[in-house]
Each structure stands twice: as C-alpha cells, then as structure tokens.
C-alpha positions as a printed NumPy array, in Angstrom:
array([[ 130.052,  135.806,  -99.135],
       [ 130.9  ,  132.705, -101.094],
       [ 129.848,  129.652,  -99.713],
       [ 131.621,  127.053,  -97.102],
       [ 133.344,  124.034,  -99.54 ],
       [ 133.451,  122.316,  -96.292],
       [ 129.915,  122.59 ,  -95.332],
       [ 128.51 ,  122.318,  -98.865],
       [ 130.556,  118.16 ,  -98.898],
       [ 128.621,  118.058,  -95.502],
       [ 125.393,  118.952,  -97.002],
       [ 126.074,  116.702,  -99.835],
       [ 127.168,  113.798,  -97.609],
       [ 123.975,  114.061,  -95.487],
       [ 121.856,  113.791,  -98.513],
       [ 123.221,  110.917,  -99.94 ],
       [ 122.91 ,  109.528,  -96.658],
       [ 119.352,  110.094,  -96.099],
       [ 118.734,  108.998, -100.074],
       [ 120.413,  106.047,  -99.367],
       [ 119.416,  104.844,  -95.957],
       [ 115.613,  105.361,  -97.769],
       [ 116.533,  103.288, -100.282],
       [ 117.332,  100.526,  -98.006],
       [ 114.269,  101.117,  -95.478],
       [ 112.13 ,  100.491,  -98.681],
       [ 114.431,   97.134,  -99.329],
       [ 113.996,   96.045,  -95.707],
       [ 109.916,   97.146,  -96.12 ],
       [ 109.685,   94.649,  -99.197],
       [ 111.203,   91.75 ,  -96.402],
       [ 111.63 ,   89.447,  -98.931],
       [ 110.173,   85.814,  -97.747],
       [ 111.865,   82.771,  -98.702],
       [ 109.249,   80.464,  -99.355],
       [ 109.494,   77.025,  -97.941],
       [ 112.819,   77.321,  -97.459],
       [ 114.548,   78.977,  -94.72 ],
       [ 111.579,   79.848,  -91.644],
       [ 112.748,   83.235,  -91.392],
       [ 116.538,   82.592,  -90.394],
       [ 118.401,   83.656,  -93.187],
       [ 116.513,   86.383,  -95.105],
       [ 116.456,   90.056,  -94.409],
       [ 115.1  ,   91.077,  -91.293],
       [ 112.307,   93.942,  -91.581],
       [ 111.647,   96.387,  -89.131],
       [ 115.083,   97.818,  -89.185],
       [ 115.803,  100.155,  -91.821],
       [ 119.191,   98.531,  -93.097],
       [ 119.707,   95.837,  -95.517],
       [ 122.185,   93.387,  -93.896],
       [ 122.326,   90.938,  -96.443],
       [ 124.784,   92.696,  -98.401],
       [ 128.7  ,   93.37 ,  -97.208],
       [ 128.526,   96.07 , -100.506],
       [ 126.127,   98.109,  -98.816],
       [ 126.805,   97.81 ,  -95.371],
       [ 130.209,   98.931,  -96.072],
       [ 128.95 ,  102.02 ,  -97.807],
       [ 126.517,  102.621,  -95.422],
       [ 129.043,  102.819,  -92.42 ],
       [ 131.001,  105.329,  -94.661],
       [ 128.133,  107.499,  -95.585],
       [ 126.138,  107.822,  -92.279],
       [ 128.961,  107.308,  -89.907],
       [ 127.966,  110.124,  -87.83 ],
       [ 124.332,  109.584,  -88.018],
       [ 122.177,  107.774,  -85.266],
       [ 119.103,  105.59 ,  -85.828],
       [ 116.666,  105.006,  -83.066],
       [ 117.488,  101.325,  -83.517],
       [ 116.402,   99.194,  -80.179],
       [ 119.275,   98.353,  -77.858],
       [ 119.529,   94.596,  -78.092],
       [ 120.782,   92.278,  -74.727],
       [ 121.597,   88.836,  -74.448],
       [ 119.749,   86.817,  -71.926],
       [ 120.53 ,   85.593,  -69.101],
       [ 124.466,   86.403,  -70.103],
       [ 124.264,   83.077,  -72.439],
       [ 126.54 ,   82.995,  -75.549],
       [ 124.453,   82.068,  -78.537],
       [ 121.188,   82.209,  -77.211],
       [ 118.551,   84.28 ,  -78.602],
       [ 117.021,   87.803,  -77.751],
       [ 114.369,   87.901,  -75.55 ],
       [ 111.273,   88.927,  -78.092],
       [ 113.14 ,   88.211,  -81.132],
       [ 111.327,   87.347,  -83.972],
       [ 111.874,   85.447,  -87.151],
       [ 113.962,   83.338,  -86.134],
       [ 111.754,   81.719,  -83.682],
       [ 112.322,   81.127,  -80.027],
       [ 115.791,   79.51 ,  -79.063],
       [ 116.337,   75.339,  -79.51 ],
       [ 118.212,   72.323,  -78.977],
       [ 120.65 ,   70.978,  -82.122],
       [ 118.835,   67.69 ,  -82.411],
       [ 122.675,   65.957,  -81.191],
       [ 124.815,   68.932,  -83.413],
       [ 126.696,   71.191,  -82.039],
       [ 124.725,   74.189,  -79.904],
       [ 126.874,   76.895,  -81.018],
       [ 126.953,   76.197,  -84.995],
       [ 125.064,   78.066,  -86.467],
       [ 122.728,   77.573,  -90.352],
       [ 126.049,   78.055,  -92.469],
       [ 128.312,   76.096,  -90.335],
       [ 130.055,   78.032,  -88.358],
       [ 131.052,   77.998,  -84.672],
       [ 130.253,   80.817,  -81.934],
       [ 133.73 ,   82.161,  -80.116],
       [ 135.694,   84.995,  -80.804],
       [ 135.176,   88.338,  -80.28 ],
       [ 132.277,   89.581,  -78.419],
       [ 129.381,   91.551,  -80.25 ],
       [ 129.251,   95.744,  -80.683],
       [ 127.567,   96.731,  -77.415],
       [ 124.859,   99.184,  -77.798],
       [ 126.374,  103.038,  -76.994],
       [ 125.515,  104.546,  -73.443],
       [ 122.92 ,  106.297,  -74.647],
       [ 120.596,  102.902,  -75.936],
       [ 120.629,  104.03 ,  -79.367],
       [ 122.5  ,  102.033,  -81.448],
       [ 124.219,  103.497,  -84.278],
       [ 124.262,  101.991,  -87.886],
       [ 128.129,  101.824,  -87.552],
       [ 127.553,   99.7  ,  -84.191],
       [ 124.627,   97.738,  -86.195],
       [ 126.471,   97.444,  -88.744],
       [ 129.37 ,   95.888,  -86.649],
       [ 127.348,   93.505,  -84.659],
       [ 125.582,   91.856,  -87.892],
       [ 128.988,   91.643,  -89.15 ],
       [ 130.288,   89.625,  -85.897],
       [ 127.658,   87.469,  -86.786],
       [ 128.415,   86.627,  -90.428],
       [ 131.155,   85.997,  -92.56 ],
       [ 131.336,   86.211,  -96.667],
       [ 129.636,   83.48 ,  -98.095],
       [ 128.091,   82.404,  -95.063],
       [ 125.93 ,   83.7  ,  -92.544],
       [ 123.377,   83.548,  -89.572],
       [ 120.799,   86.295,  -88.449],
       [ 119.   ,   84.472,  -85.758],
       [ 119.741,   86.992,  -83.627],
       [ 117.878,   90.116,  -85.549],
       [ 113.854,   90.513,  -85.195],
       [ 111.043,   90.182,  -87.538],
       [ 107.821,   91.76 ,  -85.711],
       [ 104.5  ,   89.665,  -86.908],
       [ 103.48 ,   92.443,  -89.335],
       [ 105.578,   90.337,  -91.826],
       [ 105.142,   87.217,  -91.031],
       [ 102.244,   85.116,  -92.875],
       [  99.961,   83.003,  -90.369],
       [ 101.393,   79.67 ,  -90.41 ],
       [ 104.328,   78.062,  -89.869],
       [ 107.872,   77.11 ,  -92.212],
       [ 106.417,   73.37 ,  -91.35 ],
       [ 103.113,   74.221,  -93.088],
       [ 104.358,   75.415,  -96.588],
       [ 106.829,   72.681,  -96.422],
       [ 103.725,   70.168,  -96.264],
       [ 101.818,   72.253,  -98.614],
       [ 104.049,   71.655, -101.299],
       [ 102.871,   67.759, -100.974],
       [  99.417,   67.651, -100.119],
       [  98.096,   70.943, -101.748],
       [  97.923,   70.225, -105.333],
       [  95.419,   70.639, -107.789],
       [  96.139,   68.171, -110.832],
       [  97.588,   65.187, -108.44 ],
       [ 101.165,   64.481, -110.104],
       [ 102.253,   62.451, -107.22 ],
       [  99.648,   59.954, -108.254],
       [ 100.616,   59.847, -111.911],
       [ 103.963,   58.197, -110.665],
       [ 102.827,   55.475, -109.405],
       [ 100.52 ,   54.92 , -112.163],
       [ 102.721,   55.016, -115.587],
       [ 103.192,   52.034, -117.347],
       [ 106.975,   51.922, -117.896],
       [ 109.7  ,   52.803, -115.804],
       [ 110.671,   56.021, -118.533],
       [ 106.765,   56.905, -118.119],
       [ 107.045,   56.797, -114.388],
       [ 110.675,   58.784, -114.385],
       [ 108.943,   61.435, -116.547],
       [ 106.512,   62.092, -114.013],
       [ 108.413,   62.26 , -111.041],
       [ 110.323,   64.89 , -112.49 ],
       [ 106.985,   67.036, -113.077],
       [ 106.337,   66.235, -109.423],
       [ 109.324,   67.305, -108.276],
       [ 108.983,   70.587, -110.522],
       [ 105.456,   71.066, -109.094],
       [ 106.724,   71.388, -105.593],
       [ 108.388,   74.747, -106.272],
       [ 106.188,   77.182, -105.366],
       [ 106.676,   80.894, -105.692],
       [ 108.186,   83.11 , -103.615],
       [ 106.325,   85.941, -102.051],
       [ 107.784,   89.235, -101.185],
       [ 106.147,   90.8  ,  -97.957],
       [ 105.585,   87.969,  -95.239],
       [ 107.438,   84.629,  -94.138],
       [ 106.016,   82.312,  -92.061],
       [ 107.408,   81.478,  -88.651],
       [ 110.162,   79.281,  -87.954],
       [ 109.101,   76.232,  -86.459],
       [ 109.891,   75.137,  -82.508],
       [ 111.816,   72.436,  -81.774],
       [ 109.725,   69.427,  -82.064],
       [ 107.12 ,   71.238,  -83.413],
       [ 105.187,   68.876,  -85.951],
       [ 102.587,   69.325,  -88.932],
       [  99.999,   65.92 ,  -89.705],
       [  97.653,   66.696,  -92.403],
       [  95.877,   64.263,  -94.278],
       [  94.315,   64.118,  -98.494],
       [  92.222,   61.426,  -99.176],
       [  94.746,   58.387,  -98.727],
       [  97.986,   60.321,  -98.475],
       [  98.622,   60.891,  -94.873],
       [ 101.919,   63.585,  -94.438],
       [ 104.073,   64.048,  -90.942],
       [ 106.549,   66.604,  -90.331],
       [ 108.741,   67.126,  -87.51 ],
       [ 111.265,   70.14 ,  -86.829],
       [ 114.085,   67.421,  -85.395],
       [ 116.598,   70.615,  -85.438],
       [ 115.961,   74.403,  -84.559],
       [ 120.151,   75.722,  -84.552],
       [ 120.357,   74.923,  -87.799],
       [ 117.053,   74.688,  -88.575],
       [ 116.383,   71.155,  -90.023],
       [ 113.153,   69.988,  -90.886],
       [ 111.939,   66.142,  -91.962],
       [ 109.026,   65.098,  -93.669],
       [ 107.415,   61.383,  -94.246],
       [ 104.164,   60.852,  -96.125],
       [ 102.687,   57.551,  -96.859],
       [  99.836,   56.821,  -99.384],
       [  99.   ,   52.989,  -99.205],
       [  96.302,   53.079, -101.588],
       [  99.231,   53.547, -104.208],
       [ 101.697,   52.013, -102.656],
       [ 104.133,   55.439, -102.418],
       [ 106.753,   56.642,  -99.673],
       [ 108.436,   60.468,  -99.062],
       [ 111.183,   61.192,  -97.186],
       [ 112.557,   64.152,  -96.839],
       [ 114.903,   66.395,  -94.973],
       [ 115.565,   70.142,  -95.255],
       [ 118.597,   72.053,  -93.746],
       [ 118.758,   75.268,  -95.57 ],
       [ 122.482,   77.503,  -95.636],
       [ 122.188,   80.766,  -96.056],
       [ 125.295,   82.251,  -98.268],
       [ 125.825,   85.799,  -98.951],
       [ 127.137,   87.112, -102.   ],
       [ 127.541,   90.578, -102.387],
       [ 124.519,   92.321, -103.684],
       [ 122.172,   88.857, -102.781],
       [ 121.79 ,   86.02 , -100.407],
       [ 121.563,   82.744, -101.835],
       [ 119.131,   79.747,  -99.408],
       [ 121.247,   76.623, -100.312],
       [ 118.886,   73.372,  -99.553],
       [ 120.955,   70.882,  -97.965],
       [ 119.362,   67.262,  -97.531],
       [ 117.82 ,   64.791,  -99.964],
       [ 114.372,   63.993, -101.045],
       [ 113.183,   60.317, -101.275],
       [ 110.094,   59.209, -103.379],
       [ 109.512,   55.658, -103.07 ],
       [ 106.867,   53.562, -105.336],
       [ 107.002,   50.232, -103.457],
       [ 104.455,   48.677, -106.1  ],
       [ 107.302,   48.806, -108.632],
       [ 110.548,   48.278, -106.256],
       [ 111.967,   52.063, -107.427],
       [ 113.488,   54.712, -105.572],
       [ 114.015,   58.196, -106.421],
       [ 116.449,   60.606, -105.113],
       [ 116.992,   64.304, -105.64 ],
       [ 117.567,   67.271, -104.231],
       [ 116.286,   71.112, -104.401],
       [ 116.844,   73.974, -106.395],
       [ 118.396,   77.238, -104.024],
       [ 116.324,   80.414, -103.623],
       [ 118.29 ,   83.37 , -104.985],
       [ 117.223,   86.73 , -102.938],
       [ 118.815,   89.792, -105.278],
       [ 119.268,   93.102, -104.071],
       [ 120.718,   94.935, -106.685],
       [ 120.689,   95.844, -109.649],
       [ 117.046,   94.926, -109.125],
       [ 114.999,   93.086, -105.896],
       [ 113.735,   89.45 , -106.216],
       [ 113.48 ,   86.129, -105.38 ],
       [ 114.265,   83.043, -107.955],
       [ 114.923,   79.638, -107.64 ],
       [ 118.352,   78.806, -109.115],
       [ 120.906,   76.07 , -109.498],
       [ 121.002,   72.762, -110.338],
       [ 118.855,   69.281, -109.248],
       [ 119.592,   65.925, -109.769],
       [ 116.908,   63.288, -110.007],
       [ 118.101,   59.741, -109.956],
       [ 116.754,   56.157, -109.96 ],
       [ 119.197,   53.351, -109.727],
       [ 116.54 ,   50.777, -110.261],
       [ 115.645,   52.021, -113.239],
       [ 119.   ,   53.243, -114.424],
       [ 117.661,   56.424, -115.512],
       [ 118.604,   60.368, -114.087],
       [ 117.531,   63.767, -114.88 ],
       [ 119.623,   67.018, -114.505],
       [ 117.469,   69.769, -114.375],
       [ 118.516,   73.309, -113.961],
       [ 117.301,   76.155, -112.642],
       [ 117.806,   79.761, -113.929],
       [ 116.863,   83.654, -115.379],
       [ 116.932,   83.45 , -119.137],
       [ 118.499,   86.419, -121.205],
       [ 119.402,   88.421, -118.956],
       [ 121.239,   91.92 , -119.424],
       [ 122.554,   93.75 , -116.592],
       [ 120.01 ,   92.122, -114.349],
       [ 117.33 ,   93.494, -115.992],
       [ 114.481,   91.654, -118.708],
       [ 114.148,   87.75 , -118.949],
       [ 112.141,   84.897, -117.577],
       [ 113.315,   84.505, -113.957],
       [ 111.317,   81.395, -113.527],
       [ 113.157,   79.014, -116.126],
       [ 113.839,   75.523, -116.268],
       [ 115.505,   73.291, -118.417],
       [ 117.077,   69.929, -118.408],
       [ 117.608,   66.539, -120.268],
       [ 116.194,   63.073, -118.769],
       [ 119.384,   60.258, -119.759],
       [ 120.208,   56.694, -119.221],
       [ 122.629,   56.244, -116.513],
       [ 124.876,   54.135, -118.066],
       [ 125.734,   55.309, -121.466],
       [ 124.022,   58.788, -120.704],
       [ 122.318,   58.943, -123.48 ],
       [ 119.741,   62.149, -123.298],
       [ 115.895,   60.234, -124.4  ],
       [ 114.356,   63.633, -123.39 ],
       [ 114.934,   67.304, -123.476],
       [ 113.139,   69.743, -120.796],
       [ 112.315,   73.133, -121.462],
       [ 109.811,   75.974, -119.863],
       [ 108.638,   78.141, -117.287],
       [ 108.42 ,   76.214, -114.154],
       [ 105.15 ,   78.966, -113.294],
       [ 103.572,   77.874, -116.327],
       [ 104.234,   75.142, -119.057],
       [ 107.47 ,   72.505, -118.97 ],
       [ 107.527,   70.876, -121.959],
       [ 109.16 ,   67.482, -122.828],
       [ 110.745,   66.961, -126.754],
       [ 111.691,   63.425, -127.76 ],
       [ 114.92 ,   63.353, -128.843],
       [ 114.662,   60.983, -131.512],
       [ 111.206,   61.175, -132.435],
       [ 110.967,   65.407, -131.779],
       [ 107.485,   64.757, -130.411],
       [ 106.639,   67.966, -127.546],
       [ 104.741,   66.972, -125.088],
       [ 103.514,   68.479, -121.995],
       [ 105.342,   67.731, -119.276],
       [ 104.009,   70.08 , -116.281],
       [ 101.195,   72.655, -115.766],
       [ 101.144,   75.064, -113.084],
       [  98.038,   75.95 , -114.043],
       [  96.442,   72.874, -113.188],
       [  99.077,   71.668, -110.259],
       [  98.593,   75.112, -108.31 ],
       [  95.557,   76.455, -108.64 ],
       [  92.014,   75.813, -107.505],
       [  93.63 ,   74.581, -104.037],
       [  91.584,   73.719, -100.862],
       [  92.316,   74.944,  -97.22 ],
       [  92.835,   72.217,  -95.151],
       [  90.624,   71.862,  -92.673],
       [  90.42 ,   70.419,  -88.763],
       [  88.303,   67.106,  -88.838],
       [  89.229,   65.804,  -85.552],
       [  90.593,   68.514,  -82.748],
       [  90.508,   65.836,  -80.016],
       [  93.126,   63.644,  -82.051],
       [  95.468,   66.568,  -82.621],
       [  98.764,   66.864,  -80.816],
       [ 100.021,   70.209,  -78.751],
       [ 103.267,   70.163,  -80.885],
       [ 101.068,   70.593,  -84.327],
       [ 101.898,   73.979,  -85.862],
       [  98.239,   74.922,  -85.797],
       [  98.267,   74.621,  -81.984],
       [ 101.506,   76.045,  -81.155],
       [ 101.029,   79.001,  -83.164],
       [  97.304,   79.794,  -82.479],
       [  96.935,   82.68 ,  -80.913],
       [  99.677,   84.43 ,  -82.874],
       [  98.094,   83.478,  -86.33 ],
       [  94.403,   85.141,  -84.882],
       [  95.8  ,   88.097,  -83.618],
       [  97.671,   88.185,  -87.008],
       [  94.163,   87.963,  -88.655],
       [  93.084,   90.142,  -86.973],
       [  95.697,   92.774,  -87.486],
       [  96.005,   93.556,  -83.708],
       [  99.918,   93.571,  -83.691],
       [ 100.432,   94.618,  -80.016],
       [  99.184,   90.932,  -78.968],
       [ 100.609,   89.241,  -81.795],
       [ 104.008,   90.223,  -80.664],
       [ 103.006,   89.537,  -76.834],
       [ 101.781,   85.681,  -78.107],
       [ 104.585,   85.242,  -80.26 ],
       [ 107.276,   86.299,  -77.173],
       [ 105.116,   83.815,  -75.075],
       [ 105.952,   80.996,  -77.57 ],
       [ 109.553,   81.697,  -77.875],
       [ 110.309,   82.027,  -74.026],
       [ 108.425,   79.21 ,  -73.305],
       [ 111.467,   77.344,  -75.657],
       [ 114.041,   78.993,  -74.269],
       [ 112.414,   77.957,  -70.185],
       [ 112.492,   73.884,  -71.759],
       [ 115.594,   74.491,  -73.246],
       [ 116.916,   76.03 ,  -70.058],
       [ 115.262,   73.037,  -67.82 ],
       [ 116.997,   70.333,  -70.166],
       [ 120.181,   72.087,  -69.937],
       [ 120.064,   72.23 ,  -66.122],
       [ 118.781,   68.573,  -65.787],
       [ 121.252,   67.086,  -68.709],
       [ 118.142,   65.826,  -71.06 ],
       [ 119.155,   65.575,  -74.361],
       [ 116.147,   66.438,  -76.467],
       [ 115.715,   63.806,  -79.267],
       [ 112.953,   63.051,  -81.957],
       [ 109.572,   61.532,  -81.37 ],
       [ 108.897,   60.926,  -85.059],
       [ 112.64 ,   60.529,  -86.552],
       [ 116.165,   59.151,  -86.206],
       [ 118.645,   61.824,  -86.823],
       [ 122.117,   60.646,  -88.5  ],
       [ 124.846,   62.506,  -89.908],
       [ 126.41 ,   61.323,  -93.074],
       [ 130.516,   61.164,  -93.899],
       [ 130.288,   64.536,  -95.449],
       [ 128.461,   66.182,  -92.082],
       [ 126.036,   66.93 ,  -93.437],
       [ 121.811,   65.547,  -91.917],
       [ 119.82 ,   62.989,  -92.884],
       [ 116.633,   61.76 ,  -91.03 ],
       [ 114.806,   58.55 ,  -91.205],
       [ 111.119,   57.774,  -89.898],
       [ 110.666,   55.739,  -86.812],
       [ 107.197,   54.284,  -88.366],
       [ 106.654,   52.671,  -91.182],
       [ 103.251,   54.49 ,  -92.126],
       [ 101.91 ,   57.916,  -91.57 ],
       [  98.326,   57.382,  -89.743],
       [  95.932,   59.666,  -90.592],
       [  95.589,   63.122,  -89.336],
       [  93.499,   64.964,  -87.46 ],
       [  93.767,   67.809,  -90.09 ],
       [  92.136,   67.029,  -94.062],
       [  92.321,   68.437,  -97.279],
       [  88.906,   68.364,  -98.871],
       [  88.166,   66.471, -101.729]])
C-alpha cells in the first residue's frame, strides 16, 4: 500500500514543529541579559521554551504547533487587579508604585485597557497558541512590556540592576573619571570625558541578569573619595537615578535611566531614555550625554551589542562629540567587529571636527588629530576593566534596609549556593512583600515619593531626576584601594 499524503504533511508538520520549538528552547536557554540596562523587564524570559521577543517567530510558531500543547504553567492575576504582577513572577521584580506616572503605563509607553488577556484552557495547560496570544496582548510592534512573564533565579546573577549600574562608576581599574578633572585645557578635559563615558559600557553577558530593583530600593558604595548613591525612584517603568560626589576633585554625576524596550522583528532593541550629567565644579563645566541602546539579535545569529548614537556636549566649553555605536562589515549578519565605535570630537559653533575616534570599545579607541594626524590613545579596556576589586562591607551598622545588598540577601546566598528551591521561595518573599506596601498605600492614599531624589517630567514626557543633597556621604560599603 502506498503511503497516506495526508499523514506523511502531518508527519512533516510535527517535525518541523519539534525542530523548531528546540530551536527556540535553546534561544530562551541562552536568556540573553541586558547588562545595566533594563533589570530583567524587557529581555527574553527563560524558563519557557518560546522566544517572545520576536512577532516573526511567534507567528510561525502558532502556525506550526497549533495543535500542540506545552506543559506551560497556568498564570492568574492577583487579587483580580489589572496590571499588577503574578504572584512568584520573576524578572521583573515584585510589583511598584510609578514614582507620580501613570500606574498602568507600562516601559514603552503604553497604557493598560482593552481586551482582556488569553485565559489559560480548562485543562491548566496553556497552549503556545494561547501563550502566544497573551504575550501578544501585552505588546505591540515596536514596543513592548513583559513584566508579566517569569525568570526563575537559575538565570539571574546575584545582585541587583542597581549594582551594575553603580559598577560602571566606581569599579574601574585605570581611574578615567579622575583624568577629567585633571587635564589642563578644556579640549584635554573634553577628550577624557568621552573615554569615560566609553569606559562605562560594559559587556553584555548571555546567561544571567540581575534582578530588577524594588521600589526605593537604593545602592551607596564608596572608592576612596568618590562616594556613589542610587535610588530606584520608579519600578512601572523602571527608572533608576544615580548621584556620586568626589570632593577631593571637585566632580558631580547625575544620572537617570529609563530604559524602552522596542521590538523589531528578529531582535529587541533596550532604548536608554534619560541624560547623564558629569559636572567638574573646579573648572565651571558641565557635560551632558546620553547612552548607546543594547541591540539583543535573534536571527540570523544570537547576540547582544551596543548600538546607536551618543551625544556628548559641553556648552561651557563650546565643544561636542558624536560618537556612534555599531557592527563593522557586516554580511548577512554574519563576520565583523560587533563592538565598534567611532566618532569625531567638533567645536560647537563652526563644527569644525579637531578629532577623529576610531576602535573597539572592548579594547583600544584611538584618537587622530585632524590637522596634525597624530594617533593617540584614547581608551583602554584593558586597563579601565580589568584587575577590579569586590566591594566590600566596612560598616554593616551604617547600612540602610533599602540597600540592594540587604534587600536581596538571602536570594543572592541561596543563589550561591545553587539551592534553587529557596532562592525562588526568598525571591517570592521579596516581591509580595512590594506588592502588601503597595497594596497598604493604595488602600490608605500614600503616594510613595523619593527619599534621595526629586522626580520631574520634562516637555517631551519623558524623566529626569535631581538629588535632594548636595553631597553623597560616604557609604557603608568600599571599594578597596
């Protein structure tokens, strides 16, 4: 007998299925981490065995394996509120107040309403075309939020989004931070704030992120004379500010983070909203710049690169620097530096380019005078990331119950430890003790505010966040000379 057409497609179907859906279980198993960037609320949950960053392939896999059911685990909403989080959900951290924006915008901007999620079938076993539909409810093209999907601690690095944001100041080998406030002119000093601002992108690791801070959760470390606060003044979206002081040379940071998650087909791009403020006060100069994106790929190939442009500008100075951000020679996503930078440093006024900027941002930057064609050195990563010291706790009496190192305690031991069962039961603990202060304030009409910032919202919407003190005092919590 010749055999069944029919059943043969079937057969064939199936396989691609199960070749496919292992394809993206091995995607989702890689969980790639955006690095100081987004805590865990925009990048592909692991644990489920379906890449949701991607409309491409969610689209094909609702076509392929429309019939077939994945033990996924049933998800509820609690205590019937809209917008809230999952009780145990991961990732994202435990549920927050806005800081004063609205409670039901979510990291890309948009509003909750509409049409209700995809319940879970009768049977508690949620199919990938019911998955599929619920992430989808959540997200729209270009934009998205995933808040609402897990990430158990087997991913997640010990330490918080707060702590690899502070990192990026006070962990440094070869101290370019200092070398600002000591050049002699103001073109020597520009020159060197751009390698500092090149020397605080880090790479990005594939297999852990860390957790996403708490609302009012704050980070104090101290290194030598630089003293560096951070607050998490926003947990839906997720904004986090930063002030470090150094009075020994006379130098200021601001920042403030609010990272956008946008989807684009076969990636998801981490858009940094917010500014960065570096302030010598010896000299009267301030900088201002922003933050390259981190670009998660999917296909052709998986990775994580920083991309896109940043501006560095001083208006007392009248000089700027457009930097930018990219994969070099590339060919059909494959081959290439992915870790490329290159730029120009110009006066403001007649922008006229005094240097060019060329390299690998995770190794050598060089700087070519334009007139003179003199290369020089600009940044090492080499020297600026390697050798670094653990910070360590100097004073435990002095240090506050919001620090990251407190609140997250007992899940980073039990995440040293590898015993996962009570990692998960201590990171639950954290979240729904959130969600009980969130529910009291709610109840009682408290408006949760800052204890270490003012939170403003500029013409455009968009967050900015200024310190209530004038000086960070020193923390309980040094880096070792």
């Amino acid at each position: 007998m010749g055999h069944d057409p029919l059943v043969n497609a079937r057969d064939i179907r199936i396989s691609v299925a199960a070749s496919c859906h292992s394809i993206l279980r091995t995607c989702l198993s890689v969980s790639f981490h955006i690095h100081t960037v987004l805590g865990g609320d925009a990048w592909v949950r692991a644990g489920y065995p379906f890449v949701s960053s991607t409309q491409v392939i969610a689209i094909i896999g609702v076509i392929l394996i429309k019939n077939k059911r994945i033990p996924f685990p049933a998800r509820q909403s609690p205590d019937g509120e809209t917008g809230g989080a999952a009780p145990g959900r991961g990732g994202s951290g435990a549920t927050g107040d806005d800081g004063g924006a609205n409670a039901a915008a979510v990291a890309g901007g948009r509003t909750g309403g509409g049409a209700p999620p995809p319940q879970p079938s009768s049977t508690g076993v949620e199919s990938l075309r019911e998955r599929t539909a619920r992430i989808r409810s959540h997200s729209i093209p270009g934009e998205c939020s995933l808040r609402n999907l897990d990430l158990p601690p087997l991913f997640n690095m010990p330490k918080s989004q707060l702590q690899c944001y502070g990192e990026a100041v006070y962990c440094i080998g070869e101290d370019y931070l200092n070398k600002c406030a000591k050049g002699k002119s103001s073109l020597e000093r520009f020159a060197s704030v751009v390698a500092w601002s090149i020397s605080t992108t880090r790479p990005a690791l594939f297999g852990q992120a860390p957790f996403n801070p708490v609302l009012g959760e704050t980070h104090h470390v101290s290194r030598g004379s630089l003293n560096v606060l951070l607050e998490q003044v926003s947990h839906h979206p997720p904004v986090s500010a930063l002030h470090a002081t150094d009075a020994t040379e006379n130098v200021e940071l601001i920042w403030c983070h609010k990272p956008v998650p946008r989807f684009h087909g076969a990636s998801v791009e981490a858009v940094i909203k917010g500014k960065r403020h570096l302030k010598l006060l010896k000299f009267c100069e301030n900088y201002e710049m922003d933050s390259p994106n981190l670009l998660i790929k999917l296909l052709p190939t998986t990775g994580a690169d920083w991309v896109g442009d940043v501006s560095i500008r001083c208006k007392d100075s009248g000089l700027e620097a457009d930097l930018c951000y990219y994969k070099s020679h590339v060919f059909l996503g494959f081959g290439g530096s992915s870790k490329s930078v290159r730029g120009k440093i110009l006066h403001s006024k007649t922008l006229k380019t005094i240097y060019e900027i060329d390299g690998q941002w995770d190794r050598i930057v060089k700087l070519k005078d334009v007139h003179s064609g003199e290369v020089t050195v600009l940044y090492d990563a080499k020297k600026a990331i390697s050798g670094l010291k653990t910070p360590i706790l100097q004073a435990p009496q002095n240090m506050w119950p919001t620090e990251s190192a407190t609140v997250w305690s007992e899940v980073s031991q039990a995440i040293l430890n590898k015993e996962w069962g009570k990692a998960s039961a201590a990171k639950q603990n954290v979240e729904e003790k959130q969600r009980k202060l969130q529910r009291e304030r709610k109840s009682s009409g408290e408006l949760w505010v800052p204890k270490h910032f003012t939170v403003t919202h500029t013409k455009d919407n968009e967050w900015d966040c200024s310190p209530l003190e004038q000086s960070v005092p020193p923390a309980p919590i040094i880096v070792p000379p």
